[in-house]
Coordinates of C-alpha atoms in Angstrom, one line a residue:
Chain A
M1 CA 81.7 80.6 135.3
S2 CA 85.2 81.4 134.0
T3 CA 86.7 78.4 135.8
A4 CA 84.2 76.1 134.1
I5 CA 85.2 77.5 130.7
T6 CA 88.9 77.0 131.3
A7 CA 88.3 73.5 132.6
S8 CA 86.3 72.5 129.6
A9 CA 88.9 74.1 127.3
R10 CA 91.6 72.1 129.0
R11 CA 89.7 68.9 128.6
H12 CA 89.9 69.2 124.9
E13 CA 93.3 69.0 123.4
R14 CA 92.8 71.2 120.4
P15 CA 91.6 74.8 120.9
T16 CA 89.5 74.6 117.8
A17 CA 87.4 71.7 119.1
S18 CA 84.7 74.1 120.4
W19 CA 84.5 75.9 117.0
R20 CA 81.5 75.7 114.7
L21 CA 81.7 73.5 111.7
T22 CA 81.9 76.4 109.2
D23 CA 84.7 77.9 111.2
R24 CA 86.6 74.7 111.1
L25 CA 86.0 74.3 107.4
G26 CA 87.2 77.9 106.8
L27 CA 90.4 77.2 108.8
G28 CA 91.1 74.1 106.8
L29 CA 90.5 76.0 103.5
A30 CA 92.9 78.7 104.7
W31 CA 95.5 76.2 105.5
L32 CA 95.0 74.4 102.2
L33 CA 95.3 77.6 100.1
G34 CA 98.3 78.8 102.1
L35 CA 100.1 75.5 101.5
L36 CA 99.1 75.6 97.9
F37 CA 100.7 79.0 97.3
C38 CA 103.8 78.0 99.3
A39 CA 104.0 75.0 97.0
I40 CA 103.7 77.1 93.8
A41 CA 106.3 79.6 95.0
G42 CA 108.5 76.7 96.1
A43 CA 108.1 75.0 92.7
I44 CA 109.1 78.1 90.8
V45 CA 112.2 78.6 92.9
V46 CA 113.2 74.9 92.7
F47 CA 112.5 74.7 89.0
F48 CA 114.7 77.6 88.2
L49 CA 117.3 76.5 90.7
I50 CA 117.6 73.2 89.0
E51 CA 117.5 74.6 85.5
G52 CA 119.7 77.5 86.4
V53 CA 122.4 75.4 88.1
R54 CA 122.2 73.1 85.1
Y55 CA 122.8 75.7 82.5
L56 CA 124.5 78.6 84.3
R57 CA 128.2 78.9 83.5
P58 CA 130.4 81.7 84.7
A59 CA 131.2 82.3 81.1
L60 CA 127.6 83.3 80.4
L61 CA 128.0 86.3 82.7
V62 CA 131.0 87.7 80.9
T63 CA 130.3 87.1 77.2
N64 CA 127.9 89.0 75.0
P65 CA 124.9 87.5 73.2
V66 CA 125.4 86.7 69.6
A67 CA 122.6 85.8 67.2
G68 CA 123.1 82.2 66.2
V69 CA 121.5 79.0 65.4
S70 CA 122.9 76.5 67.9
Q71 CA 123.4 76.9 71.6
G72 CA 127.1 76.9 71.2
E73 CA 127.3 80.1 69.2
T74 CA 124.8 82.3 71.0
G75 CA 127.2 83.5 73.7
G76 CA 126.2 84.8 77.1
F77 CA 124.3 87.6 78.5
L78 CA 126.8 90.2 79.7
D79 CA 125.0 93.2 78.1
P80 CA 121.5 92.2 79.2
L81 CA 122.9 91.9 82.8
L82 CA 124.5 95.3 82.6
G83 CA 121.4 96.6 81.0
T84 CA 119.3 95.5 84.0
V85 CA 121.7 97.2 86.4
I86 CA 121.8 100.4 84.4
I87 CA 118.1 100.6 83.8
G88 CA 117.4 99.8 87.5
A89 CA 119.8 102.5 88.7
M90 CA 118.5 105.1 86.2
A91 CA 114.8 104.4 86.9
M92 CA 115.3 104.5 90.7
A93 CA 117.4 107.7 90.4
I94 CA 114.3 109.3 89.1
A95 CA 111.7 107.4 91.1
I96 CA 113.2 107.8 94.6
P97 CA 113.6 111.6 94.8
V98 CA 110.3 112.3 93.0
G99 CA 108.5 109.6 95.0
V100 CA 109.8 110.8 98.4
A101 CA 109.0 114.4 97.5
I102 CA 105.4 113.4 96.5
A103 CA 105.0 111.4 99.7
V104 CA 106.2 114.3 101.8
W105 CA 103.9 116.6 100.1
L106 CA 100.9 114.3 100.4
S107 CA 101.6 113.3 104.0
E108 CA 102.9 116.5 105.6
F109 CA 101.4 119.3 103.6
G110 CA 98.5 118.0 101.6
R111 CA 97.6 121.5 100.3
P112 CA 96.0 122.5 98.1
T113 CA 93.7 119.7 99.2
L114 CA 92.1 119.2 95.8
M115 CA 95.4 118.9 94.0
A116 CA 96.7 116.5 96.6
R117 CA 93.6 114.3 96.1
V118 CA 94.1 114.4 92.3
A119 CA 97.7 113.5 92.7
E120 CA 96.9 110.7 95.0
S121 CA 94.5 109.0 92.6
A122 CA 96.8 109.7 89.7
I123 CA 99.5 107.7 91.4
E124 CA 97.1 104.9 92.3
M125 CA 96.0 104.8 88.7
M126 CA 99.6 104.6 87.6
A127 CA 100.2 101.7 89.9
G128 CA 97.4 99.8 88.2
E129 CA 98.4 100.8 84.6
P130 CA 99.7 97.8 82.5
A131 CA 103.3 98.5 81.7
V132 CA 102.7 98.0 78.0
V133 CA 100.3 100.9 78.0
L134 CA 102.9 103.1 79.7
A135 CA 105.4 101.8 77.1
L136 CA 103.2 102.8 74.2
F137 CA 102.7 106.2 75.6
G138 CA 106.4 106.6 76.2
L139 CA 107.1 105.7 72.6
T140 CA 104.9 108.4 71.2
L141 CA 106.4 110.8 73.7
F142 CA 110.0 110.0 73.0
E143 CA 109.5 110.0 69.3
L144 CA 108.8 113.7 69.4
P145 CA 111.5 115.6 67.6
A146 CA 112.0 117.8 70.7
L147 CA 113.1 114.8 72.7
G148 CA 115.3 113.5 69.9
F149 CA 118.5 114.2 71.8
L150 CA 117.6 111.4 74.2
S151 CA 117.6 108.7 71.6
Q152 CA 118.9 108.0 68.1
T153 CA 117.8 109.8 64.9
S154 CA 118.0 108.0 61.6
H155 CA 117.2 109.9 58.4
G156 CA 115.5 112.6 60.4
V157 CA 113.2 110.2 62.2
V158 CA 113.5 110.0 66.0
L159 CA 113.5 106.3 67.0
G160 CA 112.5 107.1 70.6
Q161 CA 114.2 104.0 71.9
S162 CA 117.0 104.5 74.4
F163 CA 118.1 103.9 78.0
F164 CA 116.8 107.3 78.8
A165 CA 113.4 106.7 77.4
A166 CA 113.0 103.3 79.1
A167 CA 114.3 104.5 82.4
A168 CA 111.9 107.5 82.4
L169 CA 108.9 105.2 81.8
L170 CA 110.2 102.5 84.2
S171 CA 110.5 105.1 86.9
L172 CA 106.8 105.5 86.7
V173 CA 106.5 101.8 87.4
G174 CA 108.6 102.1 90.5
L175 CA 107.2 105.4 91.7
P176 CA 103.9 104.3 93.2
L177 CA 105.7 101.8 95.4
V178 CA 108.1 104.4 96.7
V179 CA 105.3 106.9 97.3
A180 CA 103.1 104.4 99.1
S181 CA 105.8 103.0 101.3
T182 CA 107.3 106.5 102.2
R183 CA 103.8 107.8 103.0
E184 CA 103.1 104.9 105.2
G185 CA 106.4 105.4 107.0
L186 CA 105.7 109.1 107.5
Q187 CA 102.2 108.5 108.8
A188 CA 103.5 105.9 111.3
I189 CA 105.5 108.7 113.1
P190 CA 103.4 109.8 116.0
A191 CA 102.0 113.4 115.8
H192 CA 103.8 114.3 119.1
V193 CA 107.2 113.8 117.5
R194 CA 106.4 116.4 114.8
E195 CA 105.0 118.7 117.5
A196 CA 108.1 118.2 119.6
S197 CA 110.1 119.6 116.8
Y198 CA 107.7 122.5 116.1
A199 CA 107.7 123.2 119.8
L200 CA 111.4 123.8 119.7
G201 CA 111.0 126.5 117.1
K202 CA 111.6 124.4 114.0
T203 CA 109.8 125.0 110.8
K204 CA 107.9 122.3 108.9
I205 CA 110.6 121.9 106.4
A206 CA 113.4 121.6 108.9
T207 CA 111.3 119.1 110.8
T208 CA 110.7 117.1 107.7
R209 CA 114.4 117.0 106.7
R210 CA 115.9 116.4 110.0
V211 CA 113.3 114.4 111.9
L212 CA 110.7 112.9 109.7
L213 CA 112.7 111.7 106.7
P214 CA 115.4 110.1 108.8
A215 CA 112.7 108.4 110.8
A216 CA 111.0 107.2 107.7
R217 CA 114.2 106.1 106.0
P218 CA 113.5 102.4 106.5
S219 CA 110.2 102.8 104.7
V220 CA 111.9 104.7 101.9
I221 CA 114.4 101.9 101.5
T222 CA 111.7 99.3 101.6
G223 CA 109.7 101.1 98.9
S224 CA 112.7 101.6 96.8
M225 CA 113.7 98.0 96.9
L226 CA 110.2 96.9 96.0
G227 CA 110.1 99.4 93.2
L228 CA 113.5 98.3 91.9
G229 CA 112.2 94.7 91.9
R230 CA 109.3 95.8 89.8
V231 CA 111.5 97.8 87.5
I232 CA 114.0 95.1 86.7
G233 CA 111.2 92.6 86.3
D234 CA 109.4 94.6 83.6
T235 CA 109.5 93.4 80.0
A236 CA 107.0 95.5 78.0
I237 CA 108.8 98.8 78.4
V238 CA 112.2 97.2 77.8
L239 CA 111.0 95.7 74.5
L240 CA 109.3 98.8 73.3
L241 CA 111.5 101.6 74.6
L242 CA 114.9 100.0 75.0
G243 CA 114.7 98.1 71.7
G244 CA 115.4 94.6 73.1
T245 CA 118.5 94.5 70.8
L246 CA 120.4 91.8 72.8
T247 CA 123.6 93.9 72.9
F248 CA 124.1 97.6 73.5
Q249 CA 123.8 99.6 70.2
P250 CA 125.3 102.9 71.1
A251 CA 124.0 106.0 69.3
N252 CA 127.5 107.2 68.7
S253 CA 131.0 106.7 70.1
T254 CA 130.6 109.1 73.1
P255 CA 131.6 106.9 76.0
V256 CA 128.7 106.9 78.4
L257 CA 126.1 109.1 76.7
G258 CA 126.4 107.2 73.5
V259 CA 125.3 104.0 75.2
L260 CA 122.5 105.6 77.2
R261 CA 121.2 107.2 74.0
G262 CA 121.4 103.9 72.3
T263 CA 119.3 100.8 72.5
G264 CA 120.1 97.7 74.5
D265 CA 118.5 94.9 76.5
T266 CA 117.9 93.7 80.0
L267 CA 117.7 90.2 81.4
T268 CA 113.9 90.2 81.0
G269 CA 114.2 91.1 77.3
Y270 CA 116.8 88.5 76.8
M271 CA 114.6 85.9 78.4
Y272 CA 111.7 86.8 76.2
Y273 CA 113.9 86.6 73.2
N274 CA 115.4 83.2 74.1
S275 CA 112.3 81.7 75.7
P276 CA 110.5 78.9 73.8
A277 CA 108.1 81.6 72.6
G278 CA 110.8 83.9 71.3
D279 CA 113.1 84.0 68.3
G280 CA 116.3 83.2 70.0
N281 CA 116.1 79.4 70.3
S282 CA 118.5 79.2 73.3
H283 CA 116.1 78.0 75.9
S284 CA 118.7 76.9 78.4
K285 CA 120.2 80.4 78.4
A286 CA 116.8 81.8 79.2
Y287 CA 116.6 79.6 82.2
A288 CA 120.0 80.6 83.3
A289 CA 119.1 84.3 82.9
A290 CA 115.9 83.7 84.8
F291 CA 117.8 82.1 87.6
V292 CA 120.1 85.2 87.8
L293 CA 117.2 87.6 87.8
M294 CA 115.4 85.5 90.4
L295 CA 118.5 85.6 92.6
I296 CA 118.6 89.4 92.2
V297 CA 115.0 89.8 93.1
L298 CA 115.3 87.4 96.1
A299 CA 118.3 89.3 97.3
L300 CA 116.2 92.5 97.1
N301 CA 113.4 90.9 99.1
L302 CA 115.8 89.7 101.7
G303 CA 117.2 93.2 101.9
V304 CA 113.7 94.6 102.5
D305 CA 113.3 92.0 105.3
V306 CA 116.5 92.9 107.0
V307 CA 115.8 96.7 106.8
V308 CA 112.3 96.3 108.1
R309 CA 113.4 94.0 111.0
R310 CA 116.3 96.3 112.0
S311 CA 114.3 99.5 111.8
R312 CA 111.5 98.1 114.0
R313 CA 114.0 98.1 116.8
A314 CA 115.8 101.3 115.9
V315 CA 113.0 103.9 115.2
R316 CA 110.2 103.3 117.6
W317 CA 108.3 105.6 119.9
S318 CA 106.0 104.4 122.6
Chain B
M1 CA 115.8 138.4 121.6
E2 CA 116.1 141.4 124.0
L3 CA 113.6 142.1 126.8
R4 CA 111.7 145.3 126.1
K5 CA 112.0 146.3 129.8
P6 CA 113.1 144.7 133.0
P7 CA 110.3 142.5 134.2
P8 CA 108.9 143.3 137.6
V9 CA 110.4 141.4 140.6
R10 CA 108.2 140.6 143.5
R11 CA 108.5 138.9 146.8
L12 CA 106.2 136.1 147.4
T13 CA 103.9 136.4 150.4
G14 CA 102.2 133.8 152.5
Y15 CA 104.9 131.3 151.9
E16 CA 106.2 130.1 155.2
V17 CA 108.6 127.2 154.6
P18 CA 107.1 124.0 156.0
S19 CA 109.3 122.9 158.9
S20 CA 108.4 119.3 159.3
P21 CA 106.8 117.8 156.2
P22 CA 106.1 114.3 157.5
S23 CA 103.5 115.5 160.0
N24 CA 102.3 118.3 157.7
G25 CA 102.5 120.4 160.8
N26 CA 102.5 123.6 158.9
G27 CA 99.0 124.5 159.6
L28 CA 97.6 123.0 156.5
H29 CA 94.2 121.3 156.6
A30 CA 94.3 118.7 153.9
A31 CA 91.1 118.2 152.1
A32 CA 89.5 115.0 153.1
G33 CA 91.1 111.9 151.6
F34 CA 94.2 113.6 150.3
R35 CA 97.4 112.9 152.1
L36 CA 99.9 115.6 151.6
P37 CA 103.3 114.3 150.4
A38 CA 106.5 116.0 151.1
R39 CA 107.3 119.1 149.1
L40 CA 110.4 119.1 146.9
G41 CA 112.9 122.0 147.5
A42 CA 112.4 125.2 149.2
P43 CA 110.3 127.8 147.4
S44 CA 112.0 130.5 145.5
M45 CA 111.9 133.8 147.1
V46 CA 111.7 135.9 143.9
A47 CA 109.3 135.7 141.1
I48 CA 109.5 137.4 137.8
D49 CA 106.4 137.9 135.6
R50 CA 107.0 136.2 132.3
M51 CA 103.7 135.5 130.7
Q52 CA 100.3 136.8 131.2
V53 CA 97.2 135.0 129.9
E54 CA 94.3 137.4 129.5
E55 CA 90.7 136.2 128.9
L56 CA 91.9 133.4 126.7
S57 CA 89.3 131.3 125.0
V58 CA 90.1 128.5 122.6
S59 CA 87.7 126.4 120.6
Y60 CA 88.0 123.6 118.2
G61 CA 85.4 124.2 115.5
H62 CA 82.3 125.0 117.6
K63 CA 83.5 123.1 120.6
P64 CA 84.9 125.3 123.3
A65 CA 88.0 123.9 125.0
V66 CA 89.1 126.8 127.1
Q67 CA 86.8 129.6 128.2
S68 CA 88.1 133.1 129.2
V69 CA 91.0 132.0 131.4
S70 CA 93.3 134.6 132.9
L71 CA 96.4 133.8 134.9
P72 CA 100.0 134.9 135.3
I73 CA 103.1 132.7 134.7
R74 CA 106.2 133.6 136.7
Q75 CA 109.8 132.6 136.7
G76 CA 110.7 131.3 140.1
E77 CA 107.5 129.4 140.5
V78 CA 106.1 126.2 139.1
L79 CA 102.5 126.5 138.0
A80 CA 100.6 123.3 137.9
L81 CA 97.5 122.9 135.8
I82 CA 95.2 120.3 137.2
G83 CA 91.8 119.0 136.4
P84 CA 90.0 116.0 135.0
S85 CA 90.6 114.8 131.4
G86 CA 89.2 117.0 128.7
C87 CA 89.1 120.1 131.0
G88 CA 91.3 122.1 128.6
K89 CA 94.5 122.2 130.5
T90 CA 96.6 120.8 127.7
T91 CA 94.9 123.2 125.3
L92 CA 95.8 126.1 127.5
L93 CA 99.4 124.8 127.7
R94 CA 99.5 124.5 123.9
S95 CA 98.2 128.0 123.4
L96 CA 101.1 129.4 125.3
N97 CA 103.6 128.5 122.5
R98 CA 100.9 128.7 119.8
L99 CA 100.9 125.0 119.1
T100 CA 97.1 125.1 118.9
E101 CA 97.5 126.9 115.6
L102 CA 98.6 123.6 114.1
T103 CA 95.3 122.0 114.8
R104 CA 92.9 122.5 112.1
G105 CA 89.8 124.3 113.1
A106 CA 91.2 125.7 116.3
S107 CA 90.4 129.4 117.0
L108 CA 91.7 131.5 119.8
R109 CA 90.4 134.7 121.4
G110 CA 92.0 136.7 124.1
R111 CA 95.6 137.7 124.6
I112 CA 98.8 136.0 125.8
T113 CA 101.9 138.1 126.4
L114 CA 105.5 137.1 126.9
D115 CA 107.5 139.8 128.6
D116 CA 104.7 142.2 127.7
V117 CA 104.7 141.4 124.0
D118 CA 101.7 139.8 122.5
V119 CA 102.7 136.3 121.4
A120 CA 100.3 136.6 118.4
H121 CA 102.6 139.3 117.0
M122 CA 105.7 137.3 117.4
D123 CA 107.2 134.9 114.9
A124 CA 105.9 131.5 115.9
T125 CA 109.4 129.8 115.6
A126 CA 111.0 132.6 117.7
L127 CA 108.2 132.3 120.3
R128 CA 108.7 128.5 120.5
R129 CA 112.4 128.9 121.1
R130 CA 111.6 131.0 124.1
V131 CA 108.6 128.9 125.3
T132 CA 109.7 125.3 124.8
M133 CA 107.7 122.2 125.5
V134 CA 108.1 118.6 126.7
F135 CA 105.4 116.1 125.9
Q136 CA 103.7 113.3 127.6
Q137 CA 105.4 110.6 125.6
P138 CA 109.2 110.8 125.5
N139 CA 109.9 111.7 121.9
P140 CA 113.6 112.0 121.2
F141 CA 114.4 112.4 117.5
P142 CA 115.9 109.5 115.6
M143 CA 119.5 110.8 116.0
S144 CA 122.2 110.6 118.5
V145 CA 121.9 112.0 122.1
F146 CA 124.3 114.8 121.2
D147 CA 122.4 115.7 118.0
N148 CA 119.1 115.7 119.7
V149 CA 120.3 118.7 121.7
A150 CA 122.5 120.2 119.0
Y151 CA 119.5 120.2 116.6
V152 CA 117.9 122.9 118.8
L153 CA 121.0 125.0 118.8
R154 CA 121.4 124.9 115.0
E155 CA 119.5 127.1 112.6
Q156 CA 116.5 125.2 111.3
A157 CA 117.7 122.3 109.1
S158 CA 121.3 123.4 109.1
R159 CA 124.1 121.1 110.2
R160 CA 126.2 124.1 111.3
P161 CA 127.7 125.2 113.6
R162 CA 129.8 122.2 113.8
R163 CA 130.0 119.8 116.7
A164 CA 133.0 121.4 118.3
A165 CA 131.3 124.8 118.4
V166 CA 128.1 123.6 120.0
Q167 CA 129.7 121.1 122.4
G168 CA 129.8 123.5 125.3
A169 CA 126.1 124.4 125.0
V170 CA 125.1 120.8 124.5
H171 CA 126.9 119.7 127.6
E172 CA 125.4 122.6 129.6
A173 CA 121.9 121.6 128.6
L174 CA 122.5 118.0 129.5
A175 CA 124.0 119.0 132.8
R176 CA 121.0 121.2 133.6
A177 CA 118.8 118.2 132.9
G178 CA 121.0 116.1 135.2
L179 CA 121.9 113.8 132.3
L180 CA 125.5 114.7 131.5
D181 CA 127.3 112.3 133.9
E182 CA 125.0 109.5 132.8
M183 CA 125.5 110.2 129.1
A184 CA 129.2 111.1 129.2
G185 CA 130.3 108.0 127.4
S186 CA 127.2 107.6 125.2
L187 CA 126.6 110.9 123.5
D188 CA 126.8 109.3 120.1
H189 CA 124.4 106.5 120.9
P190 CA 121.0 106.7 119.3
A191 CA 118.6 108.5 121.6
L192 CA 115.8 106.0 121.0
R193 CA 117.9 103.3 122.7
L194 CA 117.8 105.1 126.0
S195 CA 115.4 104.1 128.8
G196 CA 112.1 106.0 129.0
G197 CA 113.2 108.1 131.9
Q198 CA 116.4 109.0 130.2
Q199 CA 114.6 109.8 127.0
Q200 CA 112.3 112.2 128.9
R201 CA 115.2 113.9 130.6
L202 CA 116.9 114.2 127.2
C203 CA 113.7 115.9 126.0
I204 CA 113.9 118.3 128.9
A205 CA 117.6 118.9 128.1
R206 CA 116.6 119.6 124.5
A207 CA 113.9 122.0 125.6
L208 CA 116.4 123.8 127.9
A209 CA 119.1 124.0 125.2
A210 CA 117.5 127.1 123.6
N211 CA 117.6 128.9 127.0
P212 CA 113.9 129.5 127.1
Q213 CA 112.1 131.8 129.4
V214 CA 109.2 129.4 129.9
L215 CA 109.2 125.6 130.0
L216 CA 105.9 123.8 129.3
L217 CA 105.5 120.3 130.6
D218 CA 102.6 118.2 129.4
E219 CA 102.2 115.4 131.9
P220 CA 105.9 114.7 131.6
C221 CA 105.9 111.7 134.0
S222 CA 102.8 109.9 133.1
A223 CA 104.6 107.4 131.0
L224 CA 107.5 106.9 133.4
D225 CA 108.3 104.7 136.4
P226 CA 108.4 106.1 139.9
V227 CA 112.2 106.5 140.1
S228 CA 112.3 108.5 136.8
T229 CA 109.4 110.5 138.0
R230 CA 111.2 111.4 141.1
L231 CA 114.3 112.5 139.2
I232 CA 112.2 114.7 136.9
E233 CA 110.3 116.2 139.8
E234 CA 113.6 117.1 141.5
L235 CA 114.8 118.6 138.2
I236 CA 111.7 120.8 138.0
A237 CA 112.1 122.0 141.5
K238 CA 115.7 123.0 140.6
L239 CA 114.8 124.6 137.3
R240 CA 112.2 127.0 138.5
E241 CA 114.9 129.5 139.5
D242 CA 116.0 130.1 135.9
V243 CA 112.8 129.4 134.0
A244 CA 109.1 129.7 134.4
V245 CA 107.7 126.2 134.6
V246 CA 104.1 125.3 133.7
I247 CA 103.2 121.6 134.3
V248 CA 100.0 119.9 133.3
T249 CA 99.5 116.9 135.5
H250 CA 96.8 114.4 136.4
N251 CA 98.7 113.5 139.5
L252 CA 97.6 115.6 142.5
Q253 CA 100.5 114.3 144.6
Q254 CA 102.9 115.5 141.9
A255 CA 101.2 118.9 141.7
Y256 CA 101.7 119.2 145.5
R257 CA 105.3 118.0 145.4
V258 CA 106.4 120.4 142.7
A259 CA 104.0 123.3 142.3
D260 CA 104.1 126.7 143.9
Y261 CA 100.9 127.8 142.2
V262 CA 98.0 125.6 141.1
A263 CA 95.3 126.3 138.6
F264 CA 92.3 124.0 138.7
M265 CA 90.4 123.7 135.5
Y266 CA 87.1 122.1 134.9
L267 CA 85.1 122.0 131.6
G268 CA 87.3 124.6 130.1
E269 CA 86.9 127.1 132.9
L270 CA 89.5 128.1 135.4
V271 CA 87.7 127.3 138.6
E272 CA 90.4 128.4 141.0
Y273 CA 93.9 129.7 140.9
G274 CA 96.0 130.1 144.0
S275 CA 99.2 129.1 145.8
A276 CA 99.7 125.4 146.2
H277 CA 99.5 126.0 149.9
K278 CA 96.1 127.5 149.7
M279 CA 94.7 125.2 146.9
F280 CA 95.6 122.0 148.8
G281 CA 95.0 123.4 152.2
S282 CA 91.8 125.4 152.0
P283 CA 90.5 125.8 148.5
R284 CA 87.8 128.4 148.2
E285 CA 85.6 126.6 145.6
Q286 CA 83.5 123.6 146.4
R287 CA 84.5 121.9 143.1
T288 CA 88.2 122.3 143.9
K289 CA 87.6 120.8 147.3
E290 CA 85.8 117.9 145.7
Y291 CA 88.4 117.3 143.0
I292 CA 91.3 117.4 145.4
G293 CA 89.4 115.2 147.8
G294 CA 88.9 112.7 145.1
A295 CA 85.1 113.1 144.7
F296 CA 85.5 113.2 140.9
G297 CA 88.2 113.2 138.2

């Protein structure tokens, strides 16, 4: 019986020849859609590559934007680029520790059960929340007089727009990805590895710190990079909570704190301003900024790939 | 941790050293179908009572896993727990260091003592440092070979004492597991890069680092190749002088090679407990005879 099957399979060149028509149509459709999306992704990359290379000048990276009429007078995007870096660092500085802590709690402790379940759905909800909703909520929050020290005050009114405010809300955008990825990493660790540590007289906390988190480190890094990608790609929160003011507008002359309490911009805000839909009227510079942002995001994705690939070999139990 | 009183020392009886293993000419009548392999090492002549299991019953929810089992565990002897899958031998083993507590819904009746102290009254982490365990799958931690052993010697999550201070103890543990010479140049290599057999011996070294009184082995060789298995069995034969060894195994040949005493469990009950000599030679119970003869399992 089996020899007959192999013989007939060998007679046909293609392995799909014996498939039913619907299966073959499905396969064709899957291929078609796959290629379509590859083409779309490729088109985006190629478009910005061409536009970016055409308009990107080194000078753009080191000069600040200036409001102006013609392309020649609008300067570069130094401040938005720095803003992206600052906002990414600040948001992830909040999102990573909090996210890892939540993931450890959900995965390793999970008590009280009801609270864990509520937290779980809250985080899922946050992941599905449109950023602009978060931004609006953040604005009402940071306009409270009690939080006035985090932004600027003018004539007794708290503006609520600052790097602090934007980073706090953007951390919520990155948080779900950190939590999900870390949890996945923790759950992939076989139960006997935990037990091996307990069986040597180690507490749950010691086990988590010395065994589980190091083992889940690749997942933490992956989640963080994905979260960072989401954070630096966000526009709504930047416009509402960072002000979208093209250049940094420090709250006062205190070196670092003044800038962080003041308003600013990121590459996404800059692109919005300079896009054909915005007020800036420097379209080519929007393309150049988009190209830079795309390079950053691509580099992050590449980093994720490298980490995942390396960790698959490094941390693996049978 | 001090011993409350010196544990009783006893001479083993009924243990004539087999003179010529290949012919099994030591008066044993092997149960049908079971060829006796050569035993490893001469039996220890002293035995020290370490643990006592008294009327232990464990159940998961309403499902009983172990039913009123009583047996002694002695240093100087290797005790093998044998029986078909799901007969409760691993549950019994995990009760000895209170790992069953970590399973939700597990409940335990009866008493287990370690050096005459009820383990239920001990601090679980302190107990587990004195009754350590090696698992079926090699599971070194994601750190260097050195740190895997040093982790046990350090207080909980602490990174102290520093490397220099624990070096002696780490080397000693690796030496006891017969791994020091092999690992001499690669103590800083990630432990997960070692071969399966080396990983398992590292797990044994780790388990020995705390100088435990009892070493629990849960099918330690079932994921390993024959050569690694041999190395570990030889190690077990050597270790029983300093530590009471309890080994769960599916492999009857292995039980015969390493064990001094054998407990046969079936459906959660302890069917028969006796010296390896007796269990493999002339078991009292019909079920033991059938299991050892290969009628089921």
